[in-house]
Amino acid sequence: MVLSTLALSIATAVSAVDAPTFDPQRLSADVKTLSSDAFEGRGPATAGETKTVDYVIGQMKAAGLQPGGDLKNGKRTWTQAVPLLRAEIVGTPTLTLKLDGKNRALTQGNEIAVRAPLDGSKSVSIADAPLVFVGYGVTAPERQWDDFKGLDLHGKIAVVLINDPDFETGVGDFGGKAMTYYGRWTYKYEEAARRGAAGVLIVHETAPASYGWATVKNSNANTMFDIVRDHPASVHPQLEGWIQRDLAVELFKQAGLDFEVLKKQAQTREFKPVVLKGESFSANYKVDAKVITSHNIVGRLDGSKRPDETVIYSAHWDHLGIGEPDAKGDRIYNGAVDNATGTAALIELARAFAKAPRPQRSIVFLNVTAEEKGLLGSEYYASKPLYSLGKTVGVLNMDALDPHGPARNFTISGSAKLDLLDELTATAKKWDLTYAPDPKPEAGHFFRSDHFSFAKRGVPAVSFSSGDDWVDGGLAAGKAAEDEYNANHYHQPADEWQASWSFTGMARDLQILYTLGSDLANSNTWPNWSKDSEFRAARDASSAERK
Ligand SMILES: [Zn+2]
């Protein structure tokens, strides 16, 4: 019964907005191919990359796109080369605290987790650097907030809290419980680098971080990647790491300070940095650093009236490659849901747009690499854009879409306030879908998907996510499937294509994403961020380009 009612409402909506139909069988076939063992888990700079890039280019060509990548002899190619820095600490790092003249050795992974440097260093040698507590380490002019108060961080190690100043109280200038970008660990490193710090040690606390120490340890004490940057030291201090809360409490105590008292002060504008007197930090280790090259795949349709204005659809093609075997001995991390689904969706959108009358603005289909290594393909594109970011209308990203049946709702990664989300919500309403906001905005999911590389440079961007209130089975069924995926498939060799997947939910959601992109590409409006968004200033800075 429920199904037939929905079929009717879809049919009405489709004719009302005139969206093309998308083919679940073709989505299934693309996902099946991209996640087959032959593609070896699609690791960047592996044989799996070559296969993936060839396949996606083949599909884009067949769809009728033009190449939109790097220029070679005055002609666009299908890819953008993405040089990646791969860095690993050689052996066990020597990490030492000096408290009142006495040395204390710290164990990597135990009370401290320091990652391989991404500033290009071949070795790290920090001797007796002073430690300064800088509260939440935030400089937010639009919120009249500055934790540094003119402090010179050169040669010093900043000790900083995770999340933003109003996380604990739930009320204040940083979105209450929801995390602004000022709360994300990447921001802490970037701000300290802008101030010339020798290093940053983030105090780990489970609630504000939203994950336990095991996650910190596992994601820092191994091989690290970044894009090759023109000025890496402007983004990365040489030393980037975390310490356990117990160690921080002890450091404060030894310096005659109270951690909880200072944390409370850090939640106010009046906070001033505090030197941890009589304490210093030393670090010594060699680094194995080399450059590997991966590729973003870029297809394009030139706009009929304003080709220099661009709407971007994006999805990452990479996954984890070949790694540790699971209980069955399977070593190939196929990444069917994550993110063969998004890549298949991108190709299917390309097919539809190439067949339709050409929109006024250009559309770029951007299939990025190295998302799993830290959003690096999207970061590279956004740092070296092939088409002006100031004239990029918006970015619609797709990551790990649900291959099952349709839902009555949708969501985005994390939470944010921007016109693009309002427009997506209004478009989805034509299909009777409601927007389900992120139930845990304090976890900062907005900063963990490829759209964010654009957002932080001011480009309106969201990452679309499938809903969990299934037409067939409701929230109970949707949530059960999500839990099952997270427990048994997510980032495991068992994220494999299944014959039982209908792909009808994706096919329906693609009508919504197509309609929104088409509307944007045929309008002359420029969606923006809300007035109080931390990304608004970056967008407004390029407003002259959009006159
Ligand atoms: Zn993904």
Coordinates of C-alpha atoms and ligand atoms in Angstrom, one line a residue:
M1 CA 0.0 0.0 0.0
V2 CA 2.6 2.4 1.0
L3 CA 4.6 1.7 -2.1
S4 CA 1.8 2.4 -4.5
T5 CA 1.0 5.8 -2.9
L6 CA 4.7 6.7 -3.2
A7 CA 4.9 5.6 -6.8
L8 CA 2.0 7.9 -7.5
S9 CA 3.5 10.9 -5.7
I10 CA 6.8 10.4 -7.5
A11 CA 5.1 10.3 -10.9
T12 CA 3.2 13.5 -10.2
A13 CA 6.3 15.2 -9.0
V14 CA 8.4 14.2 -12.0
S15 CA 5.9 15.5 -14.5
A16 CA 5.6 18.7 -12.4
V17 CA 9.4 19.5 -12.5
D18 CA 10.2 17.6 -15.6
A19 CA 13.3 15.8 -14.3
P20 CA 14.8 12.9 -16.4
T21 CA 14.6 9.4 -15.0
F22 CA 17.7 7.6 -13.8
D23 CA 18.4 4.0 -14.3
P24 CA 18.8 1.8 -11.2
Q25 CA 20.3 -1.0 -13.4
R26 CA 23.0 1.2 -14.8
L27 CA 23.8 2.5 -11.3
S28 CA 24.1 -1.1 -10.1
A29 CA 26.3 -2.1 -13.0
D30 CA 28.7 0.9 -12.5
V31 CA 29.0 0.2 -8.8
K32 CA 29.5 -3.5 -9.5
T33 CA 32.4 -2.8 -11.9
L34 CA 34.1 -0.1 -9.8
S35 CA 34.0 -2.2 -6.6
S36 CA 35.0 -5.5 -8.3
D37 CA 38.2 -7.2 -7.1
A38 CA 39.8 -6.2 -10.4
F39 CA 39.8 -2.6 -9.3
E40 CA 41.9 -3.6 -6.2
G41 CA 40.0 -1.3 -3.8
R42 CA 40.9 1.9 -5.9
G43 CA 43.9 3.0 -3.9
P44 CA 45.5 6.3 -5.1
A45 CA 48.7 5.8 -7.2
T46 CA 48.2 2.1 -7.6
A47 CA 47.1 -0.2 -10.5
G48 CA 43.6 0.2 -9.1
E49 CA 43.8 3.9 -9.9
T50 CA 44.7 3.3 -13.5
K51 CA 41.8 1.0 -13.9
T52 CA 39.4 3.4 -12.2
V53 CA 40.5 6.5 -14.1
D54 CA 40.2 4.6 -17.4
Y55 CA 36.8 3.4 -16.6
V56 CA 35.4 6.7 -15.4
I57 CA 36.9 8.6 -18.4
G58 CA 35.4 6.0 -20.7
Q59 CA 31.9 6.5 -19.2
M60 CA 32.2 10.3 -19.3
K61 CA 33.3 10.2 -22.9
A62 CA 30.4 7.9 -23.9
A63 CA 28.0 10.2 -22.0
G64 CA 29.1 13.1 -24.2
L65 CA 31.1 15.2 -21.7
Q66 CA 34.2 17.2 -22.8
P67 CA 37.5 16.8 -20.9
G68 CA 37.7 19.4 -18.2
G69 CA 41.1 18.7 -16.6
D70 CA 44.7 20.0 -16.8
L71 CA 45.7 21.9 -20.0
K72 CA 48.2 20.1 -22.2
N73 CA 49.4 21.9 -25.4
G74 CA 46.4 24.3 -25.0
K75 CA 43.9 21.4 -24.8
R76 CA 42.0 20.1 -21.8
T77 CA 42.8 16.6 -20.7
W78 CA 40.5 14.3 -18.6
T79 CA 42.4 14.5 -15.4
Q80 CA 44.0 16.9 -13.0
A81 CA 47.3 15.6 -11.6
V82 CA 47.4 15.6 -7.8
P83 CA 50.8 15.4 -6.3
L84 CA 50.7 14.0 -2.8
L85 CA 53.2 14.2 0.0
R86 CA 53.5 10.9 1.8
A87 CA 55.3 11.1 5.2
E88 CA 56.2 8.5 7.8
I89 CA 58.1 8.8 11.0
V90 CA 61.2 6.5 10.8
G91 CA 61.4 4.2 13.9
T92 CA 60.2 5.3 17.3
P93 CA 60.1 9.1 17.9
T94 CA 61.9 10.5 20.9
L95 CA 59.4 12.8 22.7
T96 CA 60.4 14.3 26.0
L97 CA 58.8 16.7 28.6
K98 CA 60.9 18.6 31.0
L99 CA 59.2 19.4 34.3
D100 CA 61.1 21.4 36.8
G101 CA 64.4 20.4 35.3
K102 CA 63.6 16.7 35.2
N103 CA 63.1 14.9 31.9
R104 CA 60.2 12.5 31.3
A105 CA 60.0 10.4 28.2
L106 CA 56.6 10.1 26.5
T107 CA 55.5 7.0 24.6
Q108 CA 54.1 7.5 21.1
G109 CA 50.5 6.2 21.0
N110 CA 50.3 6.0 24.8
E111 CA 49.9 9.5 26.4
I112 CA 50.8 11.3 23.2
A113 CA 50.2 10.8 19.5
V114 CA 52.4 12.8 17.2
R115 CA 51.9 12.6 13.4
A116 CA 54.6 12.6 10.7
P117 CA 55.2 16.2 9.7
L118 CA 53.4 17.6 6.7
D119 CA 55.5 20.8 6.4
G120 CA 58.0 19.0 4.2
S121 CA 60.5 18.3 6.9
K122 CA 62.9 15.4 6.5
S123 CA 63.6 15.3 10.2
V124 CA 62.2 17.0 13.4
S125 CA 64.4 18.4 16.1
I126 CA 62.7 20.5 18.7
A127 CA 64.8 21.3 21.8
D128 CA 63.2 22.6 25.0
A129 CA 60.4 24.5 23.4
P130 CA 58.2 26.4 25.9
L131 CA 54.6 25.2 26.3
V132 CA 51.8 27.8 26.2
F133 CA 48.1 27.1 26.9
V134 CA 46.1 29.0 24.3
G135 CA 42.6 28.0 25.3
Y136 CA 40.6 26.9 22.2
G137 CA 43.2 28.5 19.9
V138 CA 40.6 30.6 18.1
T139 CA 40.8 33.8 16.1
A140 CA 37.3 34.7 14.9
P141 CA 37.1 38.4 14.0
E142 CA 33.4 38.2 13.0
R143 CA 32.7 37.0 16.6
Q144 CA 35.1 39.5 18.2
W145 CA 37.0 36.5 19.6
D146 CA 40.8 36.2 19.9
D147 CA 42.4 33.6 22.2
F148 CA 46.0 34.7 21.4
K149 CA 45.9 38.4 22.4
G150 CA 49.0 39.3 20.5
L151 CA 51.1 36.3 21.8
D152 CA 54.1 35.4 19.7
L153 CA 54.1 31.7 19.1
H154 CA 57.4 31.4 17.3
G155 CA 59.5 28.6 18.7
K156 CA 56.7 27.6 21.1
I157 CA 54.4 24.6 21.5
A158 CA 50.7 25.6 21.7
V159 CA 48.6 23.5 24.1
V160 CA 45.0 23.7 22.9
L161 CA 41.5 22.5 23.7
I162 CA 39.4 20.6 21.1
N163 CA 35.9 21.8 19.8
D164 CA 34.9 25.4 20.2
P165 CA 34.4 27.7 23.2
D166 CA 30.6 27.1 23.7
F167 CA 30.6 23.3 23.3
E168 CA 30.5 22.6 27.0
T169 CA 27.9 25.3 28.0
G170 CA 25.8 24.7 24.9
V171 CA 25.1 28.5 24.5
G172 CA 27.3 31.2 23.0
D173 CA 28.8 32.7 19.9
F174 CA 30.0 29.4 18.3
G175 CA 26.6 27.8 17.4
G176 CA 26.1 26.2 20.9
K177 CA 26.6 22.5 20.9
A178 CA 27.1 22.4 17.2
M179 CA 30.7 22.5 16.1
T180 CA 31.9 25.5 14.0
Y181 CA 35.1 25.0 12.0
Y182 CA 36.9 26.7 14.9
G183 CA 36.4 23.5 16.8
R184 CA 37.9 21.1 14.3
W185 CA 41.4 19.9 14.9
T186 CA 42.6 20.9 11.4
Y187 CA 41.7 24.5 12.3
K188 CA 43.8 24.3 15.4
Y189 CA 46.9 23.3 13.4
E190 CA 46.2 25.9 10.6
E191 CA 45.8 28.8 13.0
A192 CA 48.9 27.9 15.0
A193 CA 50.8 27.6 11.7
R194 CA 49.7 31.0 10.6
R195 CA 51.1 32.3 13.9
G196 CA 54.5 30.5 13.4
A197 CA 54.2 28.0 16.2
A198 CA 56.8 25.2 16.4
G199 CA 54.1 22.8 17.3
V200 CA 50.6 22.1 18.6
L201 CA 49.4 19.6 21.2
I202 CA 45.7 19.2 21.3
V203 CA 44.3 18.0 24.6
H204 CA 42.1 14.9 23.9
E205 CA 38.8 14.7 25.7
T206 CA 36.3 12.2 24.4
A207 CA 33.1 14.3 24.5
P208 CA 34.3 17.4 22.6
A209 CA 36.4 15.3 20.2
S210 CA 33.4 13.0 19.6
Y211 CA 35.8 10.0 19.5
G212 CA 38.0 8.1 21.9
W213 CA 41.8 8.0 22.2
A214 CA 42.0 4.9 20.1
T215 CA 40.8 6.9 17.1
V216 CA 43.4 9.6 17.7
K217 CA 46.1 7.0 18.1
N218 CA 45.2 5.0 15.0
S219 CA 44.8 8.0 12.7
N220 CA 48.0 9.8 13.7
A221 CA 50.6 7.1 14.4
N222 CA 50.9 5.9 10.8
T223 CA 51.6 7.1 7.3
M224 CA 50.3 10.7 6.7
F225 CA 49.4 12.4 3.4
D226 CA 48.8 15.9 2.3
I227 CA 48.7 17.6 -1.1
V228 CA 52.1 19.1 -2.2
R229 CA 51.7 22.8 -1.3
D230 CA 53.6 25.8 -2.4
H231 CA 54.0 27.0 1.3
P232 CA 53.3 23.9 3.5
A233 CA 54.6 25.6 6.6
S234 CA 51.8 28.2 6.3
V235 CA 49.3 25.4 7.0
H236 CA 51.3 22.9 9.1
P237 CA 53.4 23.5 12.2
Q238 CA 56.3 21.1 12.2
L239 CA 54.9 19.2 15.1
E240 CA 51.2 18.3 15.1
G241 CA 49.8 16.0 17.8
W242 CA 47.5 15.2 20.6
I243 CA 48.0 14.4 24.4
Q244 CA 45.7 12.6 26.7
R245 CA 43.7 14.7 29.1
D246 CA 45.4 13.1 32.2
L247 CA 48.8 14.2 31.0
A248 CA 47.4 17.8 30.4
V249 CA 46.0 17.9 33.9
E250 CA 49.3 16.9 35.3
L251 CA 51.2 19.4 33.2
F252 CA 48.9 22.2 34.5
K253 CA 49.3 21.0 38.1
Q254 CA 53.1 20.9 37.9
A255 CA 53.0 24.5 36.7
G256 CA 50.8 25.5 39.6
L257 CA 47.6 25.7 37.4
D258 CA 44.2 24.1 37.4
F259 CA 43.1 22.6 34.1
E260 CA 39.4 22.9 34.8
V261 CA 39.6 26.5 36.0
L262 CA 41.6 27.5 32.9
K263 CA 39.2 25.7 30.7
K264 CA 36.3 27.7 32.1
Q265 CA 38.3 30.9 31.5
A266 CA 39.0 29.8 27.9
Q267 CA 35.2 29.8 27.4
T268 CA 35.2 33.6 27.7
R269 CA 36.4 36.4 25.5
E270 CA 38.7 37.6 28.4
F271 CA 40.9 34.5 28.3
K272 CA 44.6 35.2 27.9
P273 CA 47.3 32.6 27.0
V274 CA 49.1 31.1 29.9
V275 CA 52.7 29.9 29.9
L276 CA 53.2 26.5 31.6
K277 CA 56.1 27.7 33.7
G278 CA 59.2 25.6 34.2
E279 CA 58.0 23.1 31.5
S280 CA 59.3 22.5 28.0
F281 CA 59.0 19.9 25.2
S282 CA 61.5 18.2 23.0
A283 CA 61.1 16.0 19.9
N284 CA 63.6 14.1 17.7
Y285 CA 63.0 11.8 14.8
K286 CA 63.7 11.2 11.1
V287 CA 61.0 11.3 8.5
D288 CA 60.6 9.3 5.3
A289 CA 58.9 11.7 2.9
K290 CA 58.2 11.3 -0.8
V291 CA 55.9 12.6 -3.4
I292 CA 53.4 10.3 -5.2
T293 CA 51.0 11.4 -8.0
S294 CA 47.3 10.6 -8.2
H295 CA 44.5 12.1 -10.3
N296 CA 41.2 13.9 -10.1
I297 CA 39.0 13.0 -13.1
V298 CA 37.2 16.1 -14.6
G299 CA 34.5 16.1 -17.2
R300 CA 32.7 19.2 -18.3
L301 CA 29.7 20.7 -20.2
D302 CA 30.2 24.3 -21.4
G303 CA 27.4 26.6 -20.5
S304 CA 25.4 28.1 -23.4
K305 CA 25.4 31.7 -22.1
R306 CA 27.8 32.1 -19.2
P307 CA 30.4 29.3 -19.6
D308 CA 32.7 31.0 -17.1
E309 CA 30.2 30.3 -14.3
T310 CA 30.3 26.8 -12.9
V311 CA 28.1 24.4 -11.0
I312 CA 30.1 21.4 -9.6
Y313 CA 28.9 17.9 -8.9
S314 CA 31.6 16.0 -7.0
A315 CA 32.3 12.5 -5.6
H316 CA 35.5 10.7 -4.6
W317 CA 36.5 7.7 -6.6
D318 CA 39.3 6.4 -4.2
H319 CA 38.9 3.9 -1.4
L320 CA 41.4 2.1 0.9
G321 CA 43.1 -0.2 -1.7
I322 CA 44.6 -3.5 -0.5
G323 CA 45.3 -3.8 3.2
E324 CA 45.1 -6.0 6.3
P325 CA 43.0 -9.1 5.7
D326 CA 39.6 -9.6 7.5
A327 CA 38.6 -12.8 9.3
K328 CA 37.9 -14.4 5.9
G329 CA 41.3 -13.5 4.5
D330 CA 39.9 -10.9 2.1
R331 CA 42.4 -8.1 1.6
I332 CA 40.6 -6.0 -1.0
Y333 CA 38.7 -3.0 0.4
N334 CA 36.2 -2.8 -2.4
G335 CA 34.4 0.4 -1.3
A336 CA 31.1 -0.4 -3.0
V337 CA 29.0 2.0 -1.0
D338 CA 32.0 4.2 -0.1
N339 CA 32.2 5.6 -2.8
A340 CA 31.5 3.6 -5.9
T341 CA 27.9 4.7 -5.3
G342 CA 28.8 8.4 -5.5
T343 CA 31.0 7.8 -8.6
A344 CA 28.2 5.9 -10.3
A345 CA 25.8 8.7 -9.4
L346 CA 28.2 11.3 -10.9
I347 CA 28.4 9.3 -14.2
E348 CA 24.6 8.9 -14.3
L349 CA 24.1 12.7 -13.8
A350 CA 26.6 13.3 -16.6
R351 CA 24.6 11.1 -18.9
A352 CA 21.4 13.0 -18.2
F353 CA 22.9 16.5 -18.5
A354 CA 24.7 15.7 -21.7
K355 CA 21.5 14.6 -23.3
A356 CA 19.4 17.6 -22.1
P357 CA 19.4 21.1 -23.6
R358 CA 22.6 22.8 -22.6
P359 CA 22.3 24.9 -19.4
Q360 CA 23.4 28.6 -19.4
R361 CA 26.2 28.0 -16.9
S362 CA 28.9 25.3 -17.2
I363 CA 28.7 22.0 -15.3
V364 CA 31.8 20.3 -14.0
F365 CA 31.7 16.6 -13.0
L366 CA 34.6 16.3 -10.5
N367 CA 35.6 12.8 -9.5
V368 CA 38.3 13.4 -6.8
T369 CA 41.0 11.2 -5.4
A370 CA 42.4 10.7 -1.9
E371 CA 39.3 11.5 0.1
E372 CA 40.2 8.7 2.4
K373 CA 43.6 10.2 3.0
G374 CA 42.1 13.5 4.3
L375 CA 39.9 15.1 1.5
L376 CA 43.1 15.7 -0.5
G377 CA 41.8 15.5 -4.1
S378 CA 39.2 18.1 -3.4
E379 CA 41.7 20.2 -1.4
Y380 CA 44.0 20.1 -4.4
Y381 CA 41.3 21.2 -6.8
A382 CA 40.2 24.0 -4.5
S383 CA 43.7 25.2 -3.9
K384 CA 44.5 25.1 -7.7
P385 CA 41.1 25.5 -9.2
L386 CA 40.7 24.7 -12.9
Y387 CA 37.7 27.1 -13.0
S388 CA 37.4 30.2 -10.8
L389 CA 36.1 29.5 -7.3
G390 CA 34.7 33.0 -7.2
K391 CA 32.5 32.1 -10.1
T392 CA 31.6 28.6 -8.9
V393 CA 27.9 28.8 -8.0
G394 CA 27.9 25.8 -5.7
V395 CA 29.2 22.3 -5.1
L396 CA 26.9 19.3 -4.6
N397 CA 29.0 16.4 -3.3
M398 CA 27.9 12.7 -3.0
D399 CA 29.6 10.2 -0.7
A400 CA 28.4 6.8 0.3
L401 CA 24.8 6.9 -1.0
D402 CA 22.3 4.2 0.1
P403 CA 21.9 1.5 -2.6
H404 CA 18.5 0.3 -1.2
G405 CA 15.0 1.7 -1.8
P406 CA 13.8 5.2 -1.5
A407 CA 13.5 7.1 1.8
R408 CA 11.0 9.9 2.8
N409 CA 13.8 12.1 3.9
F410 CA 17.4 13.1 3.1
T411 CA 20.2 14.8 5.0
I412 CA 23.7 16.4 4.5
S413 CA 27.0 15.7 6.1
G414 CA 27.0 17.7 9.3
S415 CA 25.2 21.0 9.7
A416 CA 25.6 24.5 8.2
K417 CA 23.5 27.5 7.3
L418 CA 23.5 28.4 3.6
D419 CA 21.1 29.2 0.8
L420 CA 22.2 26.0 -1.1
L421 CA 20.8 23.8 1.6
D422 CA 17.5 25.8 1.6
E423 CA 17.3 25.3 -2.1
L424 CA 18.0 21.6 -1.8
T425 CA 15.3 21.3 0.8
A426 CA 12.8 23.2 -1.3
T427 CA 13.7 21.0 -4.3
A428 CA 13.4 17.8 -2.3
K429 CA 10.0 18.9 -1.1
K430 CA 8.7 18.5 -4.7
W431 CA 9.3 14.8 -4.2
D432 CA 7.7 14.9 -0.7
L433 CA 11.1 14.5 1.0
T434 CA 11.9 16.3 4.2
Y435 CA 15.3 17.4 5.4
A436 CA 16.5 15.6 8.5
P437 CA 19.1 17.7 10.2
D438 CA 22.3 16.0 11.6
P439 CA 21.3 14.7 15.1
K440 CA 24.9 15.2 16.3
P441 CA 26.1 18.5 14.9
E442 CA 28.8 18.7 17.7
A443 CA 30.7 15.9 15.9
G444 CA 31.7 18.2 13.1
H445 CA 30.7 16.0 10.2
F446 CA 30.4 19.1 8.0
F447 CA 34.2 19.2 8.0
R448 CA 34.7 15.5 7.0
S449 CA 33.6 15.3 3.4
D450 CA 34.9 16.7 0.1
H451 CA 32.5 19.6 -0.2
F452 CA 34.3 21.1 2.8
S453 CA 37.5 21.9 0.8
F454 CA 35.3 24.3 -1.2
A455 CA 33.3 25.6 1.8
K456 CA 36.3 26.7 3.7
R457 CA 37.2 28.9 0.7
G458 CA 33.7 30.4 0.7
V459 CA 32.2 28.3 -2.1
P460 CA 28.6 27.3 -1.1
A461 CA 28.9 23.5 -0.8
V462 CA 27.0 20.6 0.8
S463 CA 27.4 16.8 0.8
F464 CA 24.1 15.1 0.0
S465 CA 23.3 12.0 2.1
S466 CA 20.5 9.5 1.7
G467 CA 17.7 9.5 4.2
D468 CA 17.0 6.9 6.8
D469 CA 13.2 7.0 6.9
W470 CA 12.5 4.3 4.4
V471 CA 9.3 4.2 2.4
D472 CA 9.5 0.4 2.9
G473 CA 9.9 -0.1 6.7
G474 CA 10.3 3.4 8.0
L475 CA 13.0 4.6 10.4
A476 CA 13.4 1.2 12.0
A477 CA 14.5 -0.4 8.7
G478 CA 16.6 2.6 7.6
K479 CA 18.5 2.7 10.9
A480 CA 18.9 -1.1 11.1
A481 CA 20.5 -1.0 7.6
E482 CA 22.8 1.9 8.6
D483 CA 23.9 0.1 11.8
E484 CA 24.5 -3.1 9.9
Y485 CA 26.6 -1.2 7.4
N486 CA 28.7 0.6 10.0
A487 CA 29.3 -2.6 12.0
N488 CA 30.1 -5.0 9.2
H489 CA 31.0 -3.1 6.1
Y490 CA 32.2 0.5 6.6
H491 CA 36.0 0.7 5.8
Q492 CA 36.2 -3.1 5.7
P493 CA 36.8 -5.6 2.9
A494 CA 33.1 -6.5 3.1
D495 CA 32.0 -3.2 1.6
E496 CA 31.0 -5.2 -1.5
W497 CA 28.3 -5.0 -4.2
Q498 CA 25.2 -7.0 -3.5
A499 CA 22.8 -8.4 -6.0
S500 CA 19.9 -7.6 -3.7
W501 CA 20.5 -3.8 -3.9
S502 CA 17.7 -2.2 -5.9
F503 CA 19.3 1.3 -6.3
T504 CA 15.8 2.8 -6.6
G505 CA 16.4 5.2 -3.8
M506 CA 19.5 6.6 -5.5
A507 CA 17.7 6.8 -8.9
R508 CA 14.9 8.9 -7.2
D509 CA 17.4 11.1 -5.3
L510 CA 19.3 11.8 -8.5
Q511 CA 16.2 13.5 -9.9
I512 CA 16.4 15.9 -7.0
L513 CA 20.1 16.6 -7.3
Y514 CA 19.7 17.0 -11.1
T515 CA 16.9 19.4 -10.7
L516 CA 18.7 21.6 -8.2
G517 CA 21.9 21.6 -10.4
S518 CA 19.9 22.4 -13.5
D519 CA 18.0 25.2 -11.7
L520 CA 21.4 26.7 -10.5
A521 CA 22.9 26.3 -13.9
N522 CA 20.0 28.1 -15.6
S523 CA 19.7 31.0 -13.1
N524 CA 21.8 34.0 -12.5
T525 CA 21.6 33.9 -8.8
W526 CA 24.6 33.4 -6.4
P527 CA 23.6 31.5 -3.3
N528 CA 25.6 32.5 -0.2
W529 CA 26.2 31.5 3.4
S530 CA 24.1 32.8 6.3
K531 CA 25.3 36.1 7.8
D532 CA 26.7 34.4 10.9
S533 CA 28.5 31.6 9.0
E534 CA 32.3 31.3 9.4
F535 CA 32.5 30.9 5.6
R536 CA 30.6 34.0 4.7
A537 CA 33.6 36.4 4.8
A538 CA 35.6 34.2 2.4
R539 CA 32.7 34.2 -0.1
D540 CA 32.1 38.0 0.2
A541 CA 35.8 38.6 -0.4
S542 CA 35.3 37.5 -4.0
S543 CA 32.0 39.3 -4.6
A544 CA 33.6 41.6 -7.2
E545 CA 34.0 38.6 -9.5
R546 CA 30.2 38.0 -9.5
K547 CA 29.1 41.5 -10.6
Ligands
ZN1 ZN 33.6 8.3 1.3

